[in-house]
Coordinates of C-alpha atoms in Angstrom, one line a residue:
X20 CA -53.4 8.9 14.8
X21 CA -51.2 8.8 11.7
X22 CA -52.7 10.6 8.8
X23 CA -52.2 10.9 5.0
X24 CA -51.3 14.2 3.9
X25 CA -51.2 13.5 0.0
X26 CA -50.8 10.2 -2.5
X27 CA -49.5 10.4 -5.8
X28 CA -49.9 7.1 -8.5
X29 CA -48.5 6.7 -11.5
X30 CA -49.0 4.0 -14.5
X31 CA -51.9 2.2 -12.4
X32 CA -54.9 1.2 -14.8
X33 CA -56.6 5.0 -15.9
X34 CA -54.6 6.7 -13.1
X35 CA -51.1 7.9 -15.0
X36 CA -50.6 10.6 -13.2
X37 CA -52.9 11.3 -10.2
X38 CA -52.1 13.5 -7.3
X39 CA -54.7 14.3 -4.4
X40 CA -53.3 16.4 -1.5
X41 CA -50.3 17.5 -0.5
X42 CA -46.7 15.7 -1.1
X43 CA -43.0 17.1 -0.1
X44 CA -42.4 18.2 -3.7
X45 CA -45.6 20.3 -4.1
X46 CA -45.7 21.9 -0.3
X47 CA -48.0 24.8 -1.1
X48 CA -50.9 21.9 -2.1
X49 CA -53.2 21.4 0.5
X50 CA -53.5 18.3 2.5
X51 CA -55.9 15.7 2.5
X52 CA -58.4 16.4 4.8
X53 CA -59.7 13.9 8.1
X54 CA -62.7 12.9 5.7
X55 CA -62.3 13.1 1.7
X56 CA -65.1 12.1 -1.0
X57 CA -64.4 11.1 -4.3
X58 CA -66.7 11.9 -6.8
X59 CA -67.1 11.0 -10.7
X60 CA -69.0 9.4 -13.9
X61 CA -68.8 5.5 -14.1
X62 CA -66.0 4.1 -15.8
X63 CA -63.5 7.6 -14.6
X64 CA -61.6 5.5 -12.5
X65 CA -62.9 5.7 -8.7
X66 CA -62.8 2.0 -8.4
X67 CA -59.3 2.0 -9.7
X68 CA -58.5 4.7 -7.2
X69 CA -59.9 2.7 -3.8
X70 CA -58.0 -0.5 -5.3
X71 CA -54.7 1.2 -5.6
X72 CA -54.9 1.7 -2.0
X73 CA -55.8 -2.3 -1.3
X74 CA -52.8 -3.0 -4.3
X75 CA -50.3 -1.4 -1.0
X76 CA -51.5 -2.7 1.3
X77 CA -51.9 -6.4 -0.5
X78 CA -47.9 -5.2 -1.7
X79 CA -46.6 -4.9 1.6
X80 CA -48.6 -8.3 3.0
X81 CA -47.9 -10.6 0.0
X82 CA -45.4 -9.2 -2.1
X83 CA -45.6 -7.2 -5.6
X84 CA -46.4 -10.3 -8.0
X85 CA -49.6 -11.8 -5.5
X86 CA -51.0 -8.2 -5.1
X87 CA -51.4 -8.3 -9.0
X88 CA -52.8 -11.2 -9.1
X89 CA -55.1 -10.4 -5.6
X90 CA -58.7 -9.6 -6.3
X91 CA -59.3 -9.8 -9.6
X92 CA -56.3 -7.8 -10.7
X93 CA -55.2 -10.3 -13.7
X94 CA -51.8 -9.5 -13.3
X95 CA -48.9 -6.6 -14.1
X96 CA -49.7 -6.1 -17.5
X97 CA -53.5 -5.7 -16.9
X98 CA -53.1 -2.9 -14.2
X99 CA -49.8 -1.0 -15.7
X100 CA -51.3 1.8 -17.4
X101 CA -52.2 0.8 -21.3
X102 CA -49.3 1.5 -23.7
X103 CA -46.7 3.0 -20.7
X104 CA -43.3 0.9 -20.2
X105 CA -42.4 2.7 -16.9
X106 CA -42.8 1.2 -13.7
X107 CA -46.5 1.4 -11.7
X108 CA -45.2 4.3 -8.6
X109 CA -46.9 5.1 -6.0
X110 CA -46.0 7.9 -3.3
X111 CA -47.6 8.2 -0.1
X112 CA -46.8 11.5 2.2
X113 CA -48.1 10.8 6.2
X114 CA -47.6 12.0 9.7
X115 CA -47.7 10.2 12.7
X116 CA -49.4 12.6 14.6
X117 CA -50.1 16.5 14.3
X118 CA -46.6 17.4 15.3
X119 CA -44.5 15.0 13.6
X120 CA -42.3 15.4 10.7
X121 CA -43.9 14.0 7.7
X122 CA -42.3 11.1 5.8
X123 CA -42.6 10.1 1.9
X124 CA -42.6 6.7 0.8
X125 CA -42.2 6.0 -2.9
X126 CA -42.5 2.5 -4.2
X127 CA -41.8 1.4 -7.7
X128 CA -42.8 -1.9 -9.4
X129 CA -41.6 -3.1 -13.1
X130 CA -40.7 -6.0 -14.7
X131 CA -37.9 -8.6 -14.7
X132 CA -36.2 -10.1 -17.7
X133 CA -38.1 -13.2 -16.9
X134 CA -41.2 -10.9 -17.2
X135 CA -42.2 -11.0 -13.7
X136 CA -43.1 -7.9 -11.2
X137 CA -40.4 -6.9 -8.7
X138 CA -39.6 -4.2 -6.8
X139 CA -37.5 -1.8 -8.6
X140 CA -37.0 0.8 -5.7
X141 CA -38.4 1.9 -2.6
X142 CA -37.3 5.0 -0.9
X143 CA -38.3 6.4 3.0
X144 CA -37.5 9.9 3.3
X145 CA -37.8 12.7 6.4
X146 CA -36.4 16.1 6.9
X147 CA -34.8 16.6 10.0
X148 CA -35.6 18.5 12.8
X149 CA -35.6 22.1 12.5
X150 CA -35.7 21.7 8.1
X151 CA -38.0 23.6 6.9
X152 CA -37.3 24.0 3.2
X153 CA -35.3 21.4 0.8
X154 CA -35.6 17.9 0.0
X155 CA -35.7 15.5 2.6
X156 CA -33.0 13.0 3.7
X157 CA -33.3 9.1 2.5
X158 CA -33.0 6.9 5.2
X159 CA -34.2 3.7 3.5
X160 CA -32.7 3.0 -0.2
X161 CA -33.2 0.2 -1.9
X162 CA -33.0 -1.0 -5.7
X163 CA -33.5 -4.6 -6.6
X164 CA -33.9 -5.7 -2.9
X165 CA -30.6 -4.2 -2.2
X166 CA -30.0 -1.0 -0.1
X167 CA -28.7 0.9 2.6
X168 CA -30.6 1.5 6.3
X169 CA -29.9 4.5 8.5
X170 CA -31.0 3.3 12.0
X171 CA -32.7 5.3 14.7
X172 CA -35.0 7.7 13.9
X173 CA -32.9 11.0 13.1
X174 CA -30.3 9.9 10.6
X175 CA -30.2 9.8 6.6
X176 CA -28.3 11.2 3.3
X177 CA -29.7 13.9 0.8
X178 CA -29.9 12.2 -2.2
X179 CA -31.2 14.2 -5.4
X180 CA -31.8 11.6 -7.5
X181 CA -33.9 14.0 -9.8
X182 CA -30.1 15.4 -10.6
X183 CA -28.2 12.9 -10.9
X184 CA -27.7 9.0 -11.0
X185 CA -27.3 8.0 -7.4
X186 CA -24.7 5.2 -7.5
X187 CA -26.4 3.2 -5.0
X188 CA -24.3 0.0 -5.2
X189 CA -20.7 1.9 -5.0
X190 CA -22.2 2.8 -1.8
X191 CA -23.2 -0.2 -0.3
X192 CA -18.9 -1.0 -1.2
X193 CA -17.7 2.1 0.6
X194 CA -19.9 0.6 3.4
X195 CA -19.2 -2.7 3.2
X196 CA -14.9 -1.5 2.8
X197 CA -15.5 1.1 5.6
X198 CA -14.3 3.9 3.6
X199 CA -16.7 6.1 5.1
X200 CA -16.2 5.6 9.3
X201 CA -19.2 7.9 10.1
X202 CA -21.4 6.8 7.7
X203 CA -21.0 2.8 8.4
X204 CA -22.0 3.8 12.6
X205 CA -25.4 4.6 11.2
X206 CA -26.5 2.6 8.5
X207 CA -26.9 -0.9 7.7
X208 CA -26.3 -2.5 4.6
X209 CA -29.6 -4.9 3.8
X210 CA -30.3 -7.7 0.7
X211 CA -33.6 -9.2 1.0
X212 CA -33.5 -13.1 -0.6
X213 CA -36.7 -11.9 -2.5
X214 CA -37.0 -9.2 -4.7
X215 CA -40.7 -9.6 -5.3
X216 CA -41.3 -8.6 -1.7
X217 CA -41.1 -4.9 0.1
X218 CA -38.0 -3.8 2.2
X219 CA -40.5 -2.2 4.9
X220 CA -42.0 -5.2 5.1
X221 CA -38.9 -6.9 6.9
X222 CA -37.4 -3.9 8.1
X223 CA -40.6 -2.4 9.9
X224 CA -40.7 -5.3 12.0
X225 CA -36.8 -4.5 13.1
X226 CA -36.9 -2.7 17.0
X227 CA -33.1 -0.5 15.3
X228 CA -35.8 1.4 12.5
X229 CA -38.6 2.9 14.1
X230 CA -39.6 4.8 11.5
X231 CA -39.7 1.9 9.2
X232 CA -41.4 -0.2 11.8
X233 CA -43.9 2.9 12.2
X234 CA -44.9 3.4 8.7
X235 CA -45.6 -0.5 8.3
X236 CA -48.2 -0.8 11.2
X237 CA -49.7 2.5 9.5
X238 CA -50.0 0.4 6.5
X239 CA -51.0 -3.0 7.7
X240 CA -53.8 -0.9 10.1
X241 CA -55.7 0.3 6.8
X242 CA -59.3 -0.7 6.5
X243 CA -60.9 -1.4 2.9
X244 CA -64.2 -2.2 3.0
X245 CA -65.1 -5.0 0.6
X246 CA -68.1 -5.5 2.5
X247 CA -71.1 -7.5 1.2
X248 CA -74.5 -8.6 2.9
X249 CA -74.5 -11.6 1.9
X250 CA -71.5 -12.3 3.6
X251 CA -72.7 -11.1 6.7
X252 CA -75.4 -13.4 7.0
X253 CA -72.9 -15.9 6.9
X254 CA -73.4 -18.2 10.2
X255 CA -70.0 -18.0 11.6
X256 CA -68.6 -20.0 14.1
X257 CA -69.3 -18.6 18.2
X258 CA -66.4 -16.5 19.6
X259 CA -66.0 -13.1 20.2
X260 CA -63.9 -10.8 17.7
X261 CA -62.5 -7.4 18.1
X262 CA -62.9 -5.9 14.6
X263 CA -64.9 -6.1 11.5
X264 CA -63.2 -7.9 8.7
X265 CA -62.9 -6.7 5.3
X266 CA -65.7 -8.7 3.9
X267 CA -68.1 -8.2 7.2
X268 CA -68.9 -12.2 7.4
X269 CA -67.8 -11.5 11.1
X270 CA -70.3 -9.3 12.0
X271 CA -72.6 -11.6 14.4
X272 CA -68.9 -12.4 16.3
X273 CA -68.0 -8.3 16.6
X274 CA -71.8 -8.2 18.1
X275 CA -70.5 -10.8 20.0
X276 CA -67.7 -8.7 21.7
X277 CA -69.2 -5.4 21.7
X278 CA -72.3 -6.9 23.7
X279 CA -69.7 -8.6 26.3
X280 CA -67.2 -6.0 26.3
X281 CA -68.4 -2.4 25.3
X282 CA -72.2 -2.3 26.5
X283 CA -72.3 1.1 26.7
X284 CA -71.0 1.7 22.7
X285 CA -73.3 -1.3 21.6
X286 CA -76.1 0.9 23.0
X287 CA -74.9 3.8 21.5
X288 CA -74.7 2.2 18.2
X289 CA -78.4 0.7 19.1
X290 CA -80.3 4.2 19.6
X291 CA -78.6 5.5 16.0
X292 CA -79.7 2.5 14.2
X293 CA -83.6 3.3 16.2
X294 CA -83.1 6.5 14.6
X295 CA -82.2 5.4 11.5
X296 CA -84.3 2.8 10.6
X297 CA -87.3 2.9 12.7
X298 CA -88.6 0.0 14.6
X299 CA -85.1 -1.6 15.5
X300 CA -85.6 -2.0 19.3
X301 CA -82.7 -4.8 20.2
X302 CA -80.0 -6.9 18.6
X303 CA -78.0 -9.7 19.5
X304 CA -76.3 -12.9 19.2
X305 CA -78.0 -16.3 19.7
X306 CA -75.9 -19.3 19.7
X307 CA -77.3 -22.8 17.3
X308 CA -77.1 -26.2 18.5
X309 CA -73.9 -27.0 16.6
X310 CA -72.2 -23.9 18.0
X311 CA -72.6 -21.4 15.3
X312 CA -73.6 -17.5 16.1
X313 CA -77.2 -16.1 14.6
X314 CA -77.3 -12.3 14.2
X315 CA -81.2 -11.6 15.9
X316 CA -83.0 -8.0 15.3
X317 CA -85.6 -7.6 17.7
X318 CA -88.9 -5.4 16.2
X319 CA -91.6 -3.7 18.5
X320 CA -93.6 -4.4 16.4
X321 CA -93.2 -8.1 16.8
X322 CA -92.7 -10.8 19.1
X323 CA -90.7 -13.3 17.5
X324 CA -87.1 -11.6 16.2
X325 CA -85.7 -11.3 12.5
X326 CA -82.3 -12.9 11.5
X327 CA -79.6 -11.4 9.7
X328 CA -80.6 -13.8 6.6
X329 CA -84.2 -11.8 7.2
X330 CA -83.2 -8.2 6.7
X331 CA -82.2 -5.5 4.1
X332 CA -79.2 -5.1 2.7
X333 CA -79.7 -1.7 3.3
X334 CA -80.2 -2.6 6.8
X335 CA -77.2 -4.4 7.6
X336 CA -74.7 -2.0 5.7
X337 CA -76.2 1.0 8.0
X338 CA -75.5 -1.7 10.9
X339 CA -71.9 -2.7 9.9
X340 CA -71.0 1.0 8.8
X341 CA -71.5 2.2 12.9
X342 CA -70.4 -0.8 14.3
X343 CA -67.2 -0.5 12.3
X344 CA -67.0 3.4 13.5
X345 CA -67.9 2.3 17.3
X346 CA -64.7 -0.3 16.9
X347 CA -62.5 1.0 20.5
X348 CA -59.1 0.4 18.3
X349 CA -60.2 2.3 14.8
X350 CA -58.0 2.1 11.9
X351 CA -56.0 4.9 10.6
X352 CA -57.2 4.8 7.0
X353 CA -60.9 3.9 6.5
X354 CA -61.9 3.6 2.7
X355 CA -65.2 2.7 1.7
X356 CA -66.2 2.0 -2.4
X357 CA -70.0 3.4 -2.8
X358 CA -71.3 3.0 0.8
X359 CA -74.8 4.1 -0.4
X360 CA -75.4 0.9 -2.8
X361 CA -78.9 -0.9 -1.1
X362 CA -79.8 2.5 1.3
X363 CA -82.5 4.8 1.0
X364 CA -81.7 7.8 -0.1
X365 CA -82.4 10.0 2.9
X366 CA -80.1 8.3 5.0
X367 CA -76.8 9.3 2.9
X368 CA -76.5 12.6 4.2
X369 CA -76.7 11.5 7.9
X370 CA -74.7 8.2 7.1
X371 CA -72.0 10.9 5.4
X372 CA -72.2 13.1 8.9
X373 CA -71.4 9.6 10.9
X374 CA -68.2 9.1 9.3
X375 CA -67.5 13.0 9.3
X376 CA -68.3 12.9 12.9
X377 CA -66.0 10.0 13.5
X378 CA -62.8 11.3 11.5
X379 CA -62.8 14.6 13.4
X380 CA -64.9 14.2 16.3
X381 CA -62.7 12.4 18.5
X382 CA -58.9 11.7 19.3
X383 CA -57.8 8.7 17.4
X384 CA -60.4 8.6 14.8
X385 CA -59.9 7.0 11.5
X386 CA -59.0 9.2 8.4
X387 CA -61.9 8.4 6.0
X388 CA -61.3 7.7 2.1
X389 CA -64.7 6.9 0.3
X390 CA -66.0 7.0 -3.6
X391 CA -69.4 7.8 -4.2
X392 CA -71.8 8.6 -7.2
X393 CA -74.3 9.9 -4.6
X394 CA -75.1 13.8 -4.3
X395 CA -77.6 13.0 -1.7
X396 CA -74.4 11.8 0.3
X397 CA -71.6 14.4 -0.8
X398 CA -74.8 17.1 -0.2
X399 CA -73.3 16.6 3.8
X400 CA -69.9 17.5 2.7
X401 CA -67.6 20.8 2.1
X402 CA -65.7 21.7 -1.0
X403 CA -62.4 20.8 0.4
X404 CA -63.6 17.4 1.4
X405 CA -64.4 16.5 -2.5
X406 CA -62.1 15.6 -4.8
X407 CA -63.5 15.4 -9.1
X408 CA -62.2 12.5 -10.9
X409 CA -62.7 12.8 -14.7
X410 CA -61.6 11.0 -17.7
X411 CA -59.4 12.8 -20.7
X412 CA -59.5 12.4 -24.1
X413 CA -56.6 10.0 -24.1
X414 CA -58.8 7.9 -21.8
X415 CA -56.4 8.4 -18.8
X416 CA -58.1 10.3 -15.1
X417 CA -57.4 13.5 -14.3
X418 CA -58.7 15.0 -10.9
X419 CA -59.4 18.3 -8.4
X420 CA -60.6 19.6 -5.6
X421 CA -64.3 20.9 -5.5
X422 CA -62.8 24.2 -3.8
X423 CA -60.5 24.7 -6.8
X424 CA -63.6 26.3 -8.0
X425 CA -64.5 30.0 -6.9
X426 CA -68.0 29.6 -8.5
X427 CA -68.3 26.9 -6.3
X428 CA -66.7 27.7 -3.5
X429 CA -69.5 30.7 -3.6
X430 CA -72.4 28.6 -4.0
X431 CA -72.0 26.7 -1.1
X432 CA -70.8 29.7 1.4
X433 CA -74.6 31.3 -0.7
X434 CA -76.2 27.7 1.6
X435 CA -76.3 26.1 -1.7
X436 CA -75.8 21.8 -1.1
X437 CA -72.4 20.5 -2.9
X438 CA -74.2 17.4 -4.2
X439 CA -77.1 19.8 -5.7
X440 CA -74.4 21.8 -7.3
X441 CA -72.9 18.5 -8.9
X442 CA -76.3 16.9 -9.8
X443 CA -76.5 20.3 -11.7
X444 CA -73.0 20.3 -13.3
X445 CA -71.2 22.8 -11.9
X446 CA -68.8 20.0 -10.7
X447 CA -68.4 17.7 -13.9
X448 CA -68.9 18.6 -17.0
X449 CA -72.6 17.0 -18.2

């Protein structure tokens, strides 16, 4: 399962300059870890974190100028960082798997003289096999929806761009004029018709750039949770669905297949949710006259069954939450905003050992991303699995790791709980 090692952003609402984890510049950083929690004060930026990892993935499927406008963004000039004129970045370092070399992707959005966003540059970049130190070969460059390709899944050009001006279009001529043999056998020369949209986005789907093709599934597989109860007591139409949608209106047709399909999981899901929240003894699907699906929670202590419209919120989070970890095809990024909103406070810490369970527990788990403002929840977590975001006196975040901390770091090897140690201040400052 592919896996982010680091994310840097850059001009992005409060988040100028904002690195968590490891990234090919900074190699003696640590990486992210399977599960990471980030913690803070309201108004810090958390929020603005989690969206900037929905503005990607809303990049890559709609283009830079929707993803502004997605979700309540209001546009470029609303989420560029207030009073900056360089270009929103964002750089994302992954593996593939545990033994892969890890690739960067850098993305940069600005402004057209029309005033509109584009994409101003993406870049793809891997060392080769056997490098072990030194900056890693491009083999995707693009400015302005034009670049150059290398095909396959070894090739690319060292370009130190921090140096020097790379002359990117007196490239694409040599290319184009075959002035450099060698070089034209392995790269392509591309020009997308719209510069609004990402290069990845057509390449990746290309069988000649595996590694392209690989990072875009990676990206279109994320998971954001933008769940709501209300929407899951939605009365959707009948028919089976694999996997929880973002908003969790689904949920009765996931019941639907897990019931049909994956028995013994749906069972497994049943007994945690009997632990959880005691007299839960059944649930399933029920099917309405005019063909629409009822979500039905079966009580011992009562005959007749609750609906979905009938139940907690707190209830059908916990619910939604395991059946999206149970899911046979997980994500590989699972990010969650707040998931203790509506729950009682004793279940955070085993709700928190759920998702820790499920990033490192089993081959092919989902790498978990969440915000919280919860110690009961982050109480179930280490010091490398917490990240501090904190607002500076300019009004722009800044952010560490909990483990960056010797005091810390101490406490908790002493048995003393992470969240009790923030709830006192010995994470932010009061």
């Amino acid at each position: 399962m592919a896996k982010i090692e680091g994310i840097r952003i850059r001009n992005f609402r409060a988040l100028k300059d904002v690195t968590i984890g490891k990234l090919w510049s900074i190699q003696q950083a640590v990486s992210l870890t399977p599960m990471t929690a980030v913690i803070g004060k309201n108004g810090v930026g958390k929020s603005t974190l989690f969206d900037a990892f929905g503005f990607l993935a809303d990049c890559l499927r709609s283009g830079v100028e929707e993803a502004c406008d997605l979700r309540g963004r209001g546009g470029f000039d609303r989420i560029r960082s207030q009073g900056q004129d360089d270009p929103i970045e964002i750089e994302v370092y992954y593996k593939e798997d545990g033994n892969a070399r890890p690739i960067t992707y850098e993305l940069s959005i600005g402004l057209d003289k029309s005033g509109r966003p584009y994409v101003q540059k993406e870049r793809l970049r891997q060392r080769r096999k056997g490098q072990k130190h030194g900056r890693p070969f491009s083999f995707l460059v693009m400015n302005e929806g034009k670049g150059v390709v290398w095909k396959g899944d070894e090739e690319g050009r060292q370009i130190d761009e921090d140096k020097e001006q790379f002359d990117l279009f007196g490239f694409i001529d040599s290319i184009r004029k075959g002035d450099d043999k060698e070089e034209s056998k392995e790269t392509e020369v591309v020009e997308l018709d719209d510069k609004r949209k990402l290069g990845i986005a057509t390449l990746g789907s290309l069988k000649q750039h595996p590694r392209i093709s690989a990072f875009r599934k990676f990206i279109e597989g994320w998971y954001l949770s933008y769940f709501t109860p209300d929407a899951a007591r939605s009365l959707p139409l009948a028919g089976a669905q694999k996997h929880l949608n973002i908003h969790g209106d689904n949920l009765s047709n996931v019941v639907q297949f897990m019931e049909r399909e994956h028995p013994k999981r749906f069972k497994s899901i049943l007994e945690r949710i009997a632990e959880k929240i005691p007299g839960v003894d059944k649930i399933d699907t029920d099917k309405t006259a005019d063909g629409r699906l009822l979500l039905r929670f079966n009580d011992r202590g009562f005959t007749d069954p609750f609906y979905a419209q009938q139940m907690s919120d707190g209830t059908l989070k916990v619910f939604a939450y395991l059946l999206l970890l149970e899911d046979p095809t997980p994500p590989p990024f699972l990010c969650i905003e707040e998931p203790e909103n509506g729950l009682y406070h004793k279940l955070l810490e085993s709700l928190a050992m759920e998702f820790r369970n499920h990033a490192t527990g089993r081959k092919g788990g989902s790498q978990v991303f969440i915000t919280t403002h919860q110690p009961y929840f982050v109480d179930a977590l280490s010091p490398d699995e917490v990240w501090v975001l904190e607002k500076k006196e300019d009004g722009f975040a800044t952010i560490k790791r909990a483990s960056e901390d010797e005091t810390v770091k101490n406490m908790v090897a002493e048995g003393l709980p992470l969240g009790s140690l923030w709830y006192s201040d010995y994470l932010d400052a009061r």
